[in-house]
CSV table of C-alpha atoms in Angstrom, one decimal:
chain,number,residue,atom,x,y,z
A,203,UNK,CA,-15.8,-125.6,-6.8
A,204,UNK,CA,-18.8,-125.0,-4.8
A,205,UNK,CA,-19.3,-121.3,-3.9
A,206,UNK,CA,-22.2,-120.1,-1.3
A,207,UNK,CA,-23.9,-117.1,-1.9
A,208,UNK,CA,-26.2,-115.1,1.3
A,209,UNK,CA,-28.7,-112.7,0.4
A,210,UNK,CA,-31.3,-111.2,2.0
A,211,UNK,CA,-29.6,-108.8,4.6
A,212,UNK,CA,-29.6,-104.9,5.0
A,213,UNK,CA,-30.8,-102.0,7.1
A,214,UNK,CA,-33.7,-102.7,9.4
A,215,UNK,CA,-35.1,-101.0,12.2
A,216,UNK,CA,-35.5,-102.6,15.9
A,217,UNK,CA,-38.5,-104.7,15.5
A,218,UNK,CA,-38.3,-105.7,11.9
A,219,UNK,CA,-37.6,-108.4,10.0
A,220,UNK,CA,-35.4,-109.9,7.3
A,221,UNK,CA,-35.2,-113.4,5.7
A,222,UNK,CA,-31.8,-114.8,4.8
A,223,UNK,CA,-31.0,-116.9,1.9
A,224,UNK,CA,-28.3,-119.0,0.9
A,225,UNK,CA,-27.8,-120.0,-3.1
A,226,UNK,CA,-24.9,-122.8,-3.8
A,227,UNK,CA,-23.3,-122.8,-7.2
A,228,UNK,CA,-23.6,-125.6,-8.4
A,229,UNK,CA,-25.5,-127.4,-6.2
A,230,UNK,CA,-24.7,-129.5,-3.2
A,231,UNK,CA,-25.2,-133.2,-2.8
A,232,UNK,CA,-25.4,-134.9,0.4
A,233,UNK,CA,-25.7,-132.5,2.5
A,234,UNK,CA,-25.5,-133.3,6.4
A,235,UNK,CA,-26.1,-130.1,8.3
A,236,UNK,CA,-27.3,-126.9,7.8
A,237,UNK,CA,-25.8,-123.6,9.9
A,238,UNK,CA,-25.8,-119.8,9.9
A,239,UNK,CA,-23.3,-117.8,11.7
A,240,UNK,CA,-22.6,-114.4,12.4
A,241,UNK,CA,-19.5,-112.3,13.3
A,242,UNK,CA,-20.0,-108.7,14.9
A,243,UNK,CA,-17.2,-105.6,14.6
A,244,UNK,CA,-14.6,-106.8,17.2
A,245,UNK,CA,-16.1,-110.1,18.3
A,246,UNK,CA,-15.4,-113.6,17.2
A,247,UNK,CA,-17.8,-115.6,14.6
A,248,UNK,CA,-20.6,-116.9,16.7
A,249,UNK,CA,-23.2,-119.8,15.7
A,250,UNK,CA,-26.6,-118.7,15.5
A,251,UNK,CA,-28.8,-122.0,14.5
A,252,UNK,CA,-28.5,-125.1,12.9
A,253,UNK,CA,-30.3,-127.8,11.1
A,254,UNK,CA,-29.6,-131.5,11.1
A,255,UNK,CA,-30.2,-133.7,7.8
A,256,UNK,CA,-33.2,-135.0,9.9
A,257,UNK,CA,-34.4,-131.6,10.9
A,258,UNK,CA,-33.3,-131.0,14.5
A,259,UNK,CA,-32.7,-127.4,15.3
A,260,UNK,CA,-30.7,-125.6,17.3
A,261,UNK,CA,-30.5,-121.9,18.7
A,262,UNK,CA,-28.0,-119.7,20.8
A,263,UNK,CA,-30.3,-118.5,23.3
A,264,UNK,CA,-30.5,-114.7,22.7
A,265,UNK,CA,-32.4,-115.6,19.4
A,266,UNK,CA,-34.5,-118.4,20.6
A,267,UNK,CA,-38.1,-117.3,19.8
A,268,UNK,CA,-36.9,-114.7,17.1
A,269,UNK,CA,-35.0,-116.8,14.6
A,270,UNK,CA,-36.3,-119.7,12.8
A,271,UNK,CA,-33.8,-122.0,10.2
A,272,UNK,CA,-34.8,-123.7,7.9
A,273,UNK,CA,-34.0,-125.8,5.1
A,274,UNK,CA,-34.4,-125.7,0.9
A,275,UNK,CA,-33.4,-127.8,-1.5
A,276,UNK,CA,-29.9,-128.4,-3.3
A,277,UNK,CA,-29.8,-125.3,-4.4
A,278,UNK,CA,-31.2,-122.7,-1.6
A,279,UNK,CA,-30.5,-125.1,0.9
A,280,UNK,CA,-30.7,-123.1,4.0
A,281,UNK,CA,-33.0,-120.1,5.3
A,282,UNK,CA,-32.8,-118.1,8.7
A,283,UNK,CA,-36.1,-116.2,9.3
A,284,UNK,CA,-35.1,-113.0,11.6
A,285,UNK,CA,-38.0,-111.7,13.7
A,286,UNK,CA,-38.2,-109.2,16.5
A,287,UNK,CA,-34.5,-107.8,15.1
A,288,UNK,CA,-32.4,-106.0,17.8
A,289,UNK,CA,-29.8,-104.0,17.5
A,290,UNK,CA,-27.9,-106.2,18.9
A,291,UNK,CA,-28.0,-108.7,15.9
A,292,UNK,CA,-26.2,-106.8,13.7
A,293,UNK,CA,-23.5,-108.8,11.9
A,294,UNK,CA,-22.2,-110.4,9.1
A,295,UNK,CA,-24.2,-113.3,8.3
A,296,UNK,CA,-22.8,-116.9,6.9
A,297,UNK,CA,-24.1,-119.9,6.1
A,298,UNK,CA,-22.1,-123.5,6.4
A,299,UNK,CA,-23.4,-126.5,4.8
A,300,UNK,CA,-21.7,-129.1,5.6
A,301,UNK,CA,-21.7,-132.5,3.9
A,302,UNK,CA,-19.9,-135.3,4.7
A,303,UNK,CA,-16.8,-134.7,2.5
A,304,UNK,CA,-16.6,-131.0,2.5
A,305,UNK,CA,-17.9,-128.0,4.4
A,306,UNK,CA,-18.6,-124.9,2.7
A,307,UNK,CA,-18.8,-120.9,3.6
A,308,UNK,CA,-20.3,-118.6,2.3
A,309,UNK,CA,-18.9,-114.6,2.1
A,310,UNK,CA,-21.6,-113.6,4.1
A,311,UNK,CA,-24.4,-110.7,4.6
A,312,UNK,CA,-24.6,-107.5,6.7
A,313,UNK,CA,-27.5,-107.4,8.5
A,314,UNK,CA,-27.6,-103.6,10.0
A,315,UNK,CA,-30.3,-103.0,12.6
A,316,UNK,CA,-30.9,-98.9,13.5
A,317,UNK,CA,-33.1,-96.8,13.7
């Protein structure tokens, strides 16, 4: 059983920074696409970017310019670079990778921005 593991989130203030990481154990074969989510107090889970298997990217525009993903390898296969945080972006965190059996969650990060 694959489990995903984030890391990488925690208190920031406006204006910072954070890089998020996402470990699978064991690794993941085949993987198609690449995605980090988030899910605010009170709102519904939200896609934040993806990353095809050919390395197309996509954004929801109120992080465009701020966020970059990124992938790794079979075993960190995903990053999301967080730039410029607002408070608005706090959330828990998740990354999907989905292959072309199976997609796969992890239990996700809190990313706290406040000064």
């Amino acid at each position: 059983q694959v489990q995903l593991v984030e890391s990488g989130g925690g208190l920031v203030q406006p204006g910072g920074s954070l890089r998020l990481s996402c470990t699978a154990s064991p690794i993941i074969f085949g993987i198609n696409d690449r995605y980090w989510y988030r899910q605010a107090p009170g709102k519904q889970r939200e896609l934040v970017a993806a990353i095809t298997s050919g390395g197309s990217t996509n954004y929801i525009d109120s992080v465009k310019g701020r966020f970059t993903i990124s992938r790794g390898d079979a075993k960190n296969p995903v990053y999301l670079q967080m730039n410029s945080l607002k408070p608005e972006d706090t959330a828990v965190y998740y990354c999907h990778i989905a292959t072309r059996l199976n997609n796969y969650w992890g239990q996700g990060t809190q990313v706290t921005v406040s000064s």
